[in-house]
Phi, psi and omega in degrees: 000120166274136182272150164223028144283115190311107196302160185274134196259177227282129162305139196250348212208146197245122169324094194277153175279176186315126161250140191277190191244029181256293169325321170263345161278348174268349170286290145358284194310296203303327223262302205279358172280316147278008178263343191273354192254359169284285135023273179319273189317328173298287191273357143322312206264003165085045171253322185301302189296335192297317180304299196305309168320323204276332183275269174333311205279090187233194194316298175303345257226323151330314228229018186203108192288350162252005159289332171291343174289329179275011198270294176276342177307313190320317221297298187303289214273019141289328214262015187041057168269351176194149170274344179269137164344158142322299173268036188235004173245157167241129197243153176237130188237120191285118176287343212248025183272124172320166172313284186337287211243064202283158162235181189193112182275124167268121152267113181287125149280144151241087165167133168098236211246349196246117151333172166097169187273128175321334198248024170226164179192065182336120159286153188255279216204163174237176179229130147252140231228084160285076157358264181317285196280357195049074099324137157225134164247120170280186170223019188304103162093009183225014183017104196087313206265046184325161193182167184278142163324138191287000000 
């Protein structure tokens, strides 16, 4: 006796068993522990505001002082022109300076979560801020003396 039935053909893929839900809560667990410490770390290191500057910060952004202020707040404790926090610096910016030459003085806060004696407010450095061309000049470690940003 011959079968005429046509053999079945061979499985390519092996059938996995059942994952329980125990199982699937430790996949989760393991997958989300290194991605929050990635996180973490990302935004230790200050790449989240550099992206967001980068993102934000465009031709007009010049011509509008806080964005520009928050524009060089990144700028300084990146390029480590101050040891102090973002939200330990202050910045002023003299409105009645031409477009061409705005200057804007940094300055360390005392006051809140930021050290030091409350009743100074030391200047760090000033910015000279060329509007028209988008330009900046510091006086950083030189007083008086401007030079390009580090």
């Amino acid at each position: 006796m011959s079968n005429d039935t046509p053999p079945s053909p061979p499985r390519l893929t092996r059938r996995r068993a059942p994952v329980t839900l125990k199982q699937r809560i430790i996949r989760r667990v393991l997958m989300l522990i290194p991605m929050a410490a990635l996180v973490i770390l990302v935004g230790r290191m200050g790449w989240l505001d550099q992206a967001a500057d980068k993102l934000t910060f465009s031709r007009t952004s010049w011509f509008d002082n806080t964005a520009l202020v928050e524009h060089f707040r990144t700028i300084v404790t990146h390029n480590g022109m101050t040891a102090d926090a973002k939200d330990c610096l202050l910045f002023v910016v003299n409105g009645n300076d031409p477009a061409d030459a705005t200057r804007i003085q940094v300055m360390e806060k005392h006051s809140g979560k930021c050290p030091g004696d409350r009743n100074t407010l030391p200047l760090l450095f000033t910015l000279r801020i060329d509007r028209l061309d988008q330009k900046a000049l510091t006086d950083w470690q030189s007083p008086g003396m401007f030079h390009p940003l580090p």
